[in-house]
Amino acid sequence: MSYFDGFVIAVPTANKQKFTDHAALADPMFKELGAIRVVECWGDDVPDGKVTDFRKAVQAKEDETVVFSWIEWPDKATRDAGMKRMMDAMNTDDRMNPEKNPMPFDGKRMIFGGFAPVVDI
């Protein structure tokens, strides 16, 4: 059964092209490591909530846009092996080297997790 990694980040709105360039360089590596699909979504209709919302979750500032991303894997075992190889590649592959392909956002405010689907229609 498929397995998903989900991410929510706050990206400075002025860095949209830098974010897109960063993702275009790094994301193909996930596919090389077994991912079925990688999707990066730029916030377009992200309402403020009364108690919590996407913006509050990542402490987005007025000049930032919320990005919602996910990676679909064929199964959790492929994901676990792929993510381990991805972390190992941070020292050997320029696409994952933060000095060569720096994240155009504050990674400390990124929220992420792995998810097993319970309904798939």
Short mmCIF file of C-alpha atoms in Angstrom, two decimals, residues 25-106:
data_model
loop_
_atom_site.label_atom_id
_atom_site.label_comp_id
_atom_site.label_asym_id
_atom_site.label_seq_id
_atom_site.Cartn_x
_atom_site.Cartn_y
_atom_site.Cartn_z
CA LEU A 25 16.80 20.42 -8.51
CA ALA A 26 16.15 18.35 -5.38
CA ASP A 27 12.78 16.65 -6.03
CA PRO A 28 13.89 14.37 -8.89
CA MET A 29 16.18 12.68 -6.41
CA PHE A 30 13.13 11.37 -4.52
CA LYS A 31 11.96 9.70 -7.73
CA GLU A 32 15.43 8.23 -8.25
CA LEU A 33 15.09 6.73 -4.77
CA GLY A 34 11.72 5.11 -5.48
CA ALA A 35 9.05 7.80 -5.01
CA ILE A 36 6.08 7.54 -7.34
CA ARG A 37 5.19 11.22 -7.28
CA VAL A 38 6.41 14.50 -5.75
CA VAL A 39 4.03 17.47 -5.60
CA GLU A 40 4.84 21.04 -4.49
CA CYS A 41 1.80 23.34 -4.07
CA TRP A 42 2.05 27.13 -3.67
CA GLY A 43 -0.64 28.49 -1.30
CA ASP A 44 -3.50 30.12 -3.19
CA ASP A 45 -6.52 29.93 -0.87
CA VAL A 46 -5.22 29.44 2.68
CA PRO A 47 -7.74 30.99 5.09
CA ASP A 48 -7.02 32.15 8.61
CA GLY A 49 -8.63 29.92 11.22
CA LYS A 50 -10.16 30.83 14.56
CA VAL A 51 -8.06 28.39 16.59
CA THR A 52 -5.36 27.14 14.22
CA ASP A 53 -4.57 26.99 10.52
CA PHE A 54 -1.72 26.32 8.11
CA ARG A 55 -0.23 29.79 8.59
CA LYS A 56 -0.17 29.48 12.38
CA ALA A 57 1.25 25.95 12.19
CA VAL A 58 4.39 27.22 10.44
CA GLN A 59 4.41 30.69 12.00
CA ALA A 60 4.06 32.29 8.56
CA LYS A 61 4.73 35.99 8.43
CA GLU A 62 2.77 38.52 6.36
CA ASP A 63 5.33 38.36 3.55
CA GLU A 64 5.34 34.56 3.38
CA THR A 65 3.23 32.04 1.47
CA VAL A 66 2.32 28.60 2.80
CA VAL A 67 3.53 25.69 0.67
CA PHE A 68 1.96 22.24 0.97
CA SER A 69 3.94 19.34 -0.47
CA TRP A 70 3.80 15.60 -0.51
CA ILE A 71 5.75 12.62 -1.73
CA GLU A 72 3.98 9.40 -2.67
CA TRP A 73 5.92 6.17 -2.23
CA PRO A 74 4.85 2.67 -3.29
CA ASP A 75 5.14 1.48 0.33
CA LYS A 76 6.70 2.38 3.68
CA ALA A 77 9.73 0.13 3.20
CA THR A 78 10.66 1.96 -0.04
CA ARG A 79 10.12 5.29 1.72
CA ASP A 80 12.29 4.33 4.70
CA ALA A 81 15.12 3.13 2.46
CA GLY A 82 14.78 6.16 0.15
CA MET A 83 14.78 8.68 2.99
CA LYS A 84 17.84 7.05 4.55
CA ARG A 85 19.67 7.28 1.23
CA MET A 86 18.49 10.89 0.88
CA MET A 87 19.94 11.83 4.27
CA ASP A 88 23.20 10.04 3.41
CA ALA A 89 23.33 12.01 0.13
CA MET A 90 23.44 15.35 1.94
CA ASN A 91 27.22 14.91 2.06
CA THR A 92 27.71 13.45 -1.41
CA ASP A 93 25.10 14.93 -3.79
CA ASP A 94 25.06 18.67 -4.52
CA ARG A 95 21.27 18.60 -4.98
CA MET A 96 20.90 17.88 -1.26
CA ASN A 97 23.91 19.88 -0.07
CA PRO A 98 22.55 22.93 1.81
CA GLU A 99 25.61 24.94 0.74
CA LYS A 100 25.13 24.16 -2.98
CA ASN A 101 21.29 24.14 -3.03
CA PRO A 102 20.21 26.18 0.02
CA MET A 103 16.61 26.03 1.17
CA PRO A 104 14.94 29.39 0.35
CA PHE A 105 12.89 29.20 3.56
CA ASP A 106 13.34 28.65 7.29
#
